[in-house]
Structure formats: structure tokens, C-alpha cells
Amino acid sequence: MGIDGVRLGPGHGTHVGPLARVFLALLLAVSLIHLVSQLLASGQLLGEVTQVLLMPMLGGYVLGCTPAPRSSLVRLALVAVIFSWLGDSIPRVLHGDPGFLSMVGSFLMAQVFYIVLLRRWWRSSVLRRPVWLLPYLLVLAGLVVLCAPSADALLVPVIVYGLALVTMAVLSTGTGLKGGLGGAIFFFSDSLIALRSFTDIDVPAQDFWIMLTYILGQFLLVSAILDKDNAAIGAARQQAAGR
């Protein structure tokens, strides 16, 4: 449908109102500025500021797509986005191991809330198809092997976070192709961070690829959740109308 039909946007059937369109445009603008800054001036002030703005723009998009009172799905997604924002923001003021542990802890909480949200669709996920589950486990095992020699005391929290991350990615497949891609891309983004932090593997334009996959993964995952929420609301309305 066209703009007047209000059924626009990345989610098939996701309600995208005026506020959501504003935040979506802001998210796109901030993302482009941030990604360009990663290519041209990684680690500079512009990149720091725009990274802190990314998740608030995504959260605003979620709020704009959903009417009040919001469902438990939407509330859990918003909490996950808030913890992701903390993971983006805390390392700006804390450095070294405390900053890294705070970042991991914040993103761990984000993954926990995503897991709680996504577990309701586990029967549709790759958990029911072990062959498709194997690549996730192999990637996680490979990362642990590569990172273990240099991780030292940080190895245990990194493994705990890795297990939570792969659980989220696996469960995200239960939402469909879009959510599954989002979870996998998010997993890939954090894998690049692990390689950067604990190995000598050098990926060209690494910061750019980390942030591109992070933004895309989060957006696809949240968009799939909004689709599910919208479908649930539609089904409830149809059921109520049929009584």
C-alpha cells in the first residue's frame, strides 16, 4: 500500500505511522553518518556520538510502530534495545577491562531479553532441525578456540556471552527468514568483535563491518518481532470479531 495506507515499511503488515517514519529516517541518517565515519575516521568523536544515538533511534521506531498499551513482545524488545544502548554507551566512559566487561554484561542482558522473547517460537526454529543447528555451534566453538589463548581471565564471561548470543541467533530462526537473518548477522557482528579483541586476525575496514552488521542485524531482528506482534494483534481482532 501507499503511504496513506499505513501498511508500509520493512515488516510485511507492520504498522508504520508518522512517528515511526521519522525515527526510521533518523536511524538511516545516523547509520550512514556513523558508517562513513568508521571508514574515514574510525575512533573519532563523530563515530562515538552517532553510535550512542543508534539504539534510541531504533527504540523510537519500535514505539512509533506499536500502539499503547504495548504487548509483552514489544516491551521485551524495547528492554533488549535499551541494554544494547548501554553496551554501546558504557565503553565511551569506561576503558580497559572494566569497560569491556560492562559492554559484555550489557549485551548479555540484551541477549537474555531477546531469548525470553524468542523462546515462544522455538518449535519453528532450527532447534527442530539439528543439521541446521550445527553451523551455529561450529562457529561458536571456532571462536572459543581462536580467542582462548589471549582471553585469559576474560575467557569465562566471553564464553557465557557467546552461548547466550548463539542461543538468541538459533531461536531467532523461529520468527522466519527475516528474524533468522537478523540473529545470524548480529552473531556475525559480535564474532568480528571477538576476533578483533582477542586475535591477530586483521579484517580490512573491520570497524565498518562490525557496525554495519550490528545495525542491520538488530533492525532485522526487531522488524521480525514487530511483524509477529502485528500478526498476533490481527489474529486477536479477528477472533473477537468472530464471536
PDB file of N, CA and C in Angstrom, residues 25-98:
ATOM      1  N   ALA A  25      13.753   7.356   9.397  1.00  0.00           N
ATOM      2  CA  ALA A  25      14.603   8.264   8.620  1.00  0.00           C
ATOM      3  C   ALA A  25      15.817   8.696   9.444  1.00  0.00           C
ATOM      4  N   LEU A  26      15.606   8.980  10.728  1.00  0.00           N
ATOM      5  CA  LEU A  26      16.718   9.361  11.601  1.00  0.00           C
ATOM      6  C   LEU A  26      17.702   8.209  11.778  1.00  0.00           C
ATOM      7  N   LEU A  27      17.156   6.993  11.947  1.00  0.00           N
ATOM      8  CA  LEU A  27      18.026   5.820  12.086  1.00  0.00           C
ATOM      9  C   LEU A  27      18.881   5.637  10.838  1.00  0.00           C
ATOM     10  N   LEU A  28      18.271   5.799   9.667  1.00  0.00           N
ATOM     11  CA  LEU A  28      19.017   5.662   8.422  1.00  0.00           C
ATOM     12  C   LEU A  28      20.102   6.734   8.317  1.00  0.00           C
ATOM     13  N   ALA A  29      19.751   7.979   8.650  1.00  0.00           N
ATOM     14  CA  ALA A  29      20.716   9.078   8.548  1.00  0.00           C
ATOM     15  C   ALA A  29      21.878   8.885   9.523  1.00  0.00           C
ATOM     16  N   VAL A  30      21.552   8.574  10.777  1.00  0.00           N
ATOM     17  CA  VAL A  30      22.598   8.371  11.783  1.00  0.00           C
ATOM     18  C   VAL A  30      23.479   7.184  11.407  1.00  0.00           C
ATOM     19  N   SER A  31      22.855   6.123  10.891  1.00  0.00           N
ATOM     20  CA  SER A  31      23.618   4.934  10.495  1.00  0.00           C
ATOM     21  C   SER A  31      24.598   5.264   9.366  1.00  0.00           C
ATOM     22  N   LEU A  32      24.131   5.995   8.362  1.00  0.00           N
ATOM     23  CA  LEU A  32      25.003   6.353   7.241  1.00  0.00           C
ATOM     24  C   LEU A  32      26.178   7.213   7.709  1.00  0.00           C
ATOM     25  N   ILE A  33      25.877   8.204   8.552  1.00  0.00           N
ATOM     26  CA  ILE A  33      26.943   9.069   9.065  1.00  0.00           C
ATOM     27  C   ILE A  33      27.945   8.245   9.871  1.00  0.00           C
ATOM     28  N   HIS A  34      27.418   7.361  10.708  1.00  0.00           N
ATOM     29  CA  HIS A  34      28.293   6.541  11.546  1.00  0.00           C
ATOM     30  C   HIS A  34      29.181   5.622  10.696  1.00  0.00           C
ATOM     31  N   LEU A  35      28.583   4.976   9.703  1.00  0.00           N
ATOM     32  CA  LEU A  35      29.350   4.049   8.881  1.00  0.00           C
ATOM     33  C   LEU A  35      30.423   4.766   8.066  1.00  0.00           C
ATOM     34  N   VAL A  36      30.084   5.935   7.556  1.00  0.00           N
ATOM     35  CA  VAL A  36      31.087   6.721   6.833  1.00  0.00           C
ATOM     36  C   VAL A  36      32.221   7.128   7.778  1.00  0.00           C
ATOM     37  N   SER A  37      31.856   7.500   8.998  1.00  0.00           N
ATOM     38  CA  SER A  37      32.888   7.882   9.972  1.00  0.00           C
ATOM     39  C   SER A  37      33.795   6.697  10.300  1.00  0.00           C
ATOM     40  N   GLN A  38      33.247   5.484  10.304  1.00  0.00           N
ATOM     41  CA  GLN A  38      34.074   4.307  10.560  1.00  0.00           C
ATOM     42  C   GLN A  38      35.073   4.068   9.437  1.00  0.00           C
ATOM     43  N   LEU A  39      34.684   4.419   8.228  1.00  0.00           N
ATOM     44  CA  LEU A  39      35.587   4.253   7.087  1.00  0.00           C
ATOM     45  C   LEU A  39      36.655   5.342   7.035  1.00  0.00           C
ATOM     46  N   LEU A  40      36.259   6.571   7.348  1.00  0.00           N
ATOM     47  CA  LEU A  40      37.160   7.706   7.142  1.00  0.00           C
ATOM     48  C   LEU A  40      37.899   8.147   8.398  1.00  0.00           C
ATOM     49  N   ALA A  41      37.260   7.962   9.570  1.00  0.00           N
ATOM     50  CA  ALA A  41      37.868   8.468  10.806  1.00  0.00           C
ATOM     51  C   ALA A  41      37.434   7.613  11.986  1.00  0.00           C
ATOM     52  N   SER A  42      37.787   6.341  11.945  1.00  0.00           N
ATOM     53  CA  SER A  42      37.379   5.416  12.998  1.00  0.00           C
ATOM     54  C   SER A  42      37.945   5.854  14.350  1.00  0.00           C
ATOM     55  N   GLY A  43      37.099   5.782  15.386  1.00  0.00           N
ATOM     56  CA  GLY A  43      37.528   6.133  16.736  1.00  0.00           C
ATOM     57  C   GLY A  43      37.442   7.601  17.056  1.00  0.00           C
ATOM     58  N   GLN A  44      36.976   8.431  16.133  1.00  0.00           N
ATOM     59  CA  GLN A  44      36.860   9.871  16.372  1.00  0.00           C
ATOM     60  C   GLN A  44      35.494  10.214  16.972  1.00  0.00           C
ATOM     61  N   LEU A  45      35.340  11.488  17.349  1.00  0.00           N
ATOM     62  CA  LEU A  45      34.159  11.927  18.095  1.00  0.00           C
ATOM     63  C   LEU A  45      32.867  11.675  17.331  1.00  0.00           C
ATOM     64  N   LEU A  46      32.849  11.911  16.034  1.00  0.00           N
ATOM     65  CA  LEU A  46      31.621  11.734  15.260  1.00  0.00           C
ATOM     66  C   LEU A  46      31.135  10.287  15.339  1.00  0.00           C
ATOM     67  N   GLY A  47      32.044   9.355  15.226  1.00  0.00           N
ATOM     68  CA  GLY A  47      31.666   7.954  15.329  1.00  0.00           C
ATOM     69  C   GLY A  47      31.171   7.598  16.719  1.00  0.00           C
ATOM     70  N   GLU A  48      31.792   8.167  17.750  1.00  0.00           N
ATOM     71  CA  GLU A  48      31.379   7.898  19.126  1.00  0.00           C
ATOM     72  C   GLU A  48      29.959   8.403  19.374  1.00  0.00           C
ATOM     73  N   VAL A  49      29.690   9.625  18.945  1.00  0.00           N
ATOM     74  CA  VAL A  49      28.373  10.226  19.184  1.00  0.00           C
ATOM     75  C   VAL A  49      27.286   9.488  18.415  1.00  0.00           C
ATOM     76  N   THR A  50      27.528   9.205  17.155  1.00  0.00           N
ATOM     77  CA  THR A  50      26.498   8.556  16.346  1.00  0.00           C
ATOM     78  C   THR A  50      26.225   7.133  16.814  1.00  0.00           C
ATOM     79  N   GLN A  51      27.240   6.444  17.339  1.00  0.00           N
ATOM     80  CA  GLN A  51      26.988   5.089  17.840  1.00  0.00           C
ATOM     81  C   GLN A  51      26.035   5.113  19.027  1.00  0.00           C
ATOM     82  N   VAL A  52      26.181   6.107  19.880  1.00  0.00           N
ATOM     83  CA  VAL A  52      25.301   6.222  21.046  1.00  0.00           C
ATOM     84  C   VAL A  52      23.865   6.560  20.643  1.00  0.00           C
ATOM     85  N   LEU A  53      23.685   7.139  19.471  1.00  0.00           N
ATOM     86  CA  LEU A  53      22.349   7.524  19.007  1.00  0.00           C
ATOM     87  C   LEU A  53      21.600   6.403  18.276  1.00  0.00           C
ATOM     88  N   LEU A  54      22.307   5.355  17.872  1.00  0.00           N
ATOM     89  CA  LEU A  54      21.693   4.326  17.031  1.00  0.00           C
ATOM     90  C   LEU A  54      20.511   3.630  17.705  1.00  0.00           C
ATOM     91  N   MET A  55      20.707   3.103  18.895  1.00  0.00           N
ATOM     92  CA  MET A  55      19.643   2.340  19.554  1.00  0.00           C
ATOM     93  C   MET A  55      18.453   3.212  19.979  1.00  0.00           C
ATOM     94  N   PRO A  56      18.664   4.454  20.433  1.00  0.00           N
ATOM     95  CA  PRO A  56      17.488   5.305  20.679  1.00  0.00           C
ATOM     96  C   PRO A  56      16.635   5.507  19.433  1.00  0.00           C
ATOM     97  N   MET A  57      17.276   5.625  18.263  1.00  0.00           N
ATOM     98  CA  MET A  57      16.502   5.759  17.027  1.00  0.00           C
ATOM     99  C   MET A  57      15.719   4.479  16.740  1.00  0.00           C
ATOM    100  N   LEU A  58      16.338   3.324  16.971  1.00  0.00           N
ATOM    101  CA  LEU A  58      15.639   2.053  16.770  1.00  0.00           C
ATOM    102  C   LEU A  58      14.501   1.907  17.770  1.00  0.00           C
ATOM    103  N   GLY A  59      14.743   2.286  19.021  1.00  0.00           N
ATOM    104  CA  GLY A  59      13.684   2.232  20.023  1.00  0.00           C
ATOM    105  C   GLY A  59      12.525   3.147  19.670  1.00  0.00           C
ATOM    106  N   GLY A  60      12.835   4.333  19.159  1.00  0.00           N
ATOM    107  CA  GLY A  60      11.774   5.244  18.734  1.00  0.00           C
ATOM    108  C   GLY A  60      10.963   4.669  17.593  1.00  0.00           C
ATOM    109  N   TYR A  61      11.636   3.964  16.690  1.00  0.00           N
ATOM    110  CA  TYR A  61      10.936   3.300  15.583  1.00  0.00           C
ATOM    111  C   TYR A  61       9.972   2.243  16.126  1.00  0.00           C
ATOM    112  N   VAL A  62      10.413   1.462  17.092  1.00  0.00           N
ATOM    113  CA  VAL A  62       9.544   0.446  17.696  1.00  0.00           C
ATOM    114  C   VAL A  62       8.323   1.100  18.337  1.00  0.00           C
ATOM    115  N   LEU A  63       8.539   2.171  19.076  1.00  0.00           N
ATOM    116  CA  LEU A  63       7.420   2.865  19.719  1.00  0.00           C
ATOM    117  C   LEU A  63       6.459   3.426  18.685  1.00  0.00           C
ATOM    118  N   GLY A  64       7.006   3.939  17.587  1.00  0.00           N
ATOM    119  CA  GLY A  64       6.155   4.506  16.545  1.00  0.00           C
ATOM    120  C   GLY A  64       5.349   3.468  15.790  1.00  0.00           C
ATOM    121  N   CYS A  65       5.812   2.225  15.797  1.00  0.00           N
ATOM    122  CA  CYS A  65       5.122   1.151  15.079  1.00  0.00           C
ATOM    123  C   CYS A  65       4.052   0.463  15.915  1.00  0.00           C
ATOM    124  N   THR A  66       4.031   0.725  17.215  1.00  0.00           N
ATOM    125  CA  THR A  66       3.163  -0.053  18.100  1.00  0.00           C
ATOM    126  C   THR A  66       2.262   0.848  18.920  1.00  0.00           C
ATOM    127  N   PRO A  67       0.986   0.518  18.998  1.00  0.00           N
ATOM    128  CA  PRO A  67       0.068   1.327  19.800  1.00  0.00           C
ATOM    129  C   PRO A  67       0.157   0.976  21.278  1.00  0.00           C
ATOM    130  N   ALA A  68      -0.176   1.920  22.123  1.00  0.00           N
ATOM    131  CA  ALA A  68      -0.291   1.650  23.559  1.00  0.00           C
ATOM    132  C   ALA A  68      -1.678   1.069  23.853  1.00  0.00           C
ATOM    133  N   PRO A  69      -1.808   0.209  24.844  1.00  0.00           N
ATOM    134  CA  PRO A  69      -0.728  -0.395  25.639  1.00  0.00           C
ATOM    135  C   PRO A  69       0.027  -1.433  24.826  1.00  0.00           C
ATOM    136  N   ARG A  70       1.351  -1.459  24.993  1.00  0.00           N
ATOM    137  CA  ARG A  70       2.172  -2.339  24.169  1.00  0.00           C
ATOM    138  C   ARG A  70       2.245  -3.742  24.758  1.00  0.00           C
ATOM    139  N   SER A  71       2.354  -4.704  23.871  1.00  0.00           N
ATOM    140  CA  SER A  71       2.362  -6.108  24.271  1.00  0.00           C
ATOM    141  C   SER A  71       3.667  -6.458  24.977  1.00  0.00           C
ATOM    142  N   SER A  72       3.678  -7.630  25.599  1.00  0.00           N
ATOM    143  CA  SER A  72       4.906  -8.110  26.255  1.00  0.00           C
ATOM    144  C   SER A  72       6.021  -8.294  25.237  1.00  0.00           C
ATOM    145  N   LEU A  73       5.681  -8.693  24.007  1.00  0.00           N
ATOM    146  CA  LEU A  73       6.687  -8.823  22.949  1.00  0.00           C
ATOM    147  C   LEU A  73       7.426  -7.509  22.736  1.00  0.00           C
ATOM    148  N   VAL A  74       6.657  -6.445  22.590  1.00  0.00           N
ATOM    149  CA  VAL A  74       7.249  -5.137  22.311  1.00  0.00           C
ATOM    150  C   VAL A  74       8.032  -4.633  23.516  1.00  0.00           C
ATOM    151  N   ARG A  75       7.506  -4.839  24.707  1.00  0.00           N
ATOM    152  CA  ARG A  75       8.208  -4.375  25.908  1.00  0.00           C
ATOM    153  C   ARG A  75       9.548  -5.092  26.079  1.00  0.00           C
ATOM    154  N   LEU A  76       9.567  -6.392  25.840  1.00  0.00           N
ATOM    155  CA  LEU A  76      10.822  -7.138  25.942  1.00  0.00           C
ATOM    156  C   LEU A  76      11.821  -6.676  24.887  1.00  0.00           C
ATOM    157  N   ALA A  77      11.330  -6.432  23.670  1.00  0.00           N
ATOM    158  CA  ALA A  77      12.216  -5.943  22.609  1.00  0.00           C
ATOM    159  C   ALA A  77      12.802  -4.588  22.986  1.00  0.00           C
ATOM    160  N   LEU A  78      12.003  -3.723  23.569  1.00  0.00           N
ATOM    161  CA  LEU A  78      12.490  -2.398  23.968  1.00  0.00           C
ATOM    162  C   LEU A  78      13.545  -2.501  25.067  1.00  0.00           C
ATOM    163  N   VAL A  79      13.343  -3.414  26.010  1.00  0.00           N
ATOM    164  CA  VAL A  79      14.352  -3.596  27.063  1.00  0.00           C
ATOM    165  C   VAL A  79      15.658  -4.102  26.457  1.00  0.00           C
ATOM    166  N   ALA A  80      15.564  -5.025  25.495  1.00  0.00           N
ATOM    167  CA  ALA A  80      16.769  -5.517  24.812  1.00  0.00           C
ATOM    168  C   ALA A  80      17.484  -4.384  24.089  1.00  0.00           C
ATOM    169  N   VAL A  81      16.725  -3.505  23.454  1.00  0.00           N
ATOM    170  CA  VAL A  81      17.320  -2.354  22.766  1.00  0.00           C
ATOM    171  C   VAL A  81      17.986  -1.416  23.771  1.00  0.00           C
ATOM    172  N   ILE A  82      17.367  -1.221  24.940  1.00  0.00           N
ATOM    173  CA  ILE A  82      17.951  -0.352  25.969  1.00  0.00           C
ATOM    174  C   ILE A  82      19.280  -0.920  26.457  1.00  0.00           C
ATOM    175  N   PHE A  83      19.329  -2.224  26.710  1.00  0.00           N
ATOM    176  CA  PHE A  83      20.592  -2.821  27.151  1.00  0.00           C
ATOM    177  C   PHE A  83      21.645  -2.767  26.040  1.00  0.00           C
ATOM    178  N   SER A  84      21.208  -2.884  24.792  1.00  0.00           N
ATOM    179  CA  SER A  84      22.144  -2.726  23.680  1.00  0.00           C
ATOM    180  C   SER A  84      22.709  -1.307  23.660  1.00  0.00           C
ATOM    181  N   TRP A  85      21.848  -0.335  23.939  1.00  0.00           N
ATOM    182  CA  TRP A  85      22.311   1.061  24.022  1.00  0.00           C
ATOM    183  C   TRP A  85      23.341   1.229  25.130  1.00  0.00           C
ATOM    184  N   LEU A  86      23.101   0.579  26.278  1.00  0.00           N
ATOM    185  CA  LEU A  86      24.088   0.643  27.360  1.00  0.00           C
ATOM    186  C   LEU A  86      25.406   0.018  26.921  1.00  0.00           C
ATOM    187  N   GLY A  87      25.324  -1.103  26.177  1.00  0.00           N
ATOM    188  CA  GLY A  87      26.535  -1.721  25.664  1.00  0.00           C
ATOM    189  C   GLY A  87      27.295  -0.817  24.715  1.00  0.00           C
ATOM    190  N   ASP A  88      26.563  -0.009  23.940  1.00  0.00           N
ATOM    191  CA  ASP A  88      27.196   0.956  23.043  1.00  0.00           C
ATOM    192  C   ASP A  88      27.792   2.135  23.805  1.00  0.00           C
ATOM    193  N   SER A  89      27.163   2.519  24.916  1.00  0.00           N
ATOM    194  CA  SER A  89      27.470   3.782  25.580  1.00  0.00           C
ATOM    195  C   SER A  89      28.510   3.656  26.692  1.00  0.00           C
ATOM    196  N   ILE A  90      28.432   2.606  27.504  1.00  0.00           N
ATOM    197  CA  ILE A  90      29.313   2.496  28.668  1.00  0.00           C
ATOM    198  C   ILE A  90      30.793   2.516  28.297  1.00  0.00           C
ATOM    199  N   PRO A  91      31.214   1.813  27.221  1.00  0.00           N
ATOM    200  CA  PRO A  91      32.642   1.881  26.872  1.00  0.00           C
ATOM    201  C   PRO A  91      33.134   3.270  26.482  1.00  0.00           C
ATOM    202  N   ARG A  92      32.212   4.214  26.255  1.00  0.00           N
ATOM    203  CA  ARG A  92      32.623   5.580  25.967  1.00  0.00           C
ATOM    204  C   ARG A  92      33.200   6.260  27.214  1.00  0.00           C
ATOM    205  N   VAL A  93      32.790   5.760  28.414  1.00  0.00           N
ATOM    206  CA  VAL A  93      33.245   6.387  29.653  1.00  0.00           C
ATOM    207  C   VAL A  93      34.110   5.461  30.505  1.00  0.00           C
ATOM    208  N   LEU A  94      34.019   4.154  30.277  1.00  0.00           N
ATOM    209  CA  LEU A  94      34.864   3.189  30.973  1.00  0.00           C
ATOM    210  C   LEU A  94      35.802   2.541  29.966  1.00  0.00           C
ATOM    211  N   HIS A  95      37.044   2.362  30.351  1.00  0.00           N
ATOM    212  CA  HIS A  95      38.034   1.824  29.417  1.00  0.00           C
ATOM    213  C   HIS A  95      38.706   0.590  30.012  1.00  0.00           C
ATOM    214  N   GLY A  96      39.462  -0.107  29.179  1.00  0.00           N
ATOM    215  CA  GLY A  96      40.165  -1.287  29.639  1.00  0.00           C
ATOM    216  C   GLY A  96      39.215  -2.432  29.953  1.00  0.00           C
ATOM    217  N   ASP A  97      39.648  -3.322  30.864  1.00  0.00           N
ATOM    218  CA  ASP A  97      38.828  -4.476  31.219  1.00  0.00           C
ATOM    219  C   ASP A  97      37.476  -4.091  31.825  1.00  0.00           C
ATOM    220  N   PRO A  98      37.401  -3.060  32.707  1.00  0.00           N
ATOM    221  CA  PRO A  98      36.075  -2.684  33.236  1.00  0.00           C
ATOM    222  C   PRO A  98      35.108  -2.271  32.130  1.00  0.00           C
TER     223      PRO A  98
END
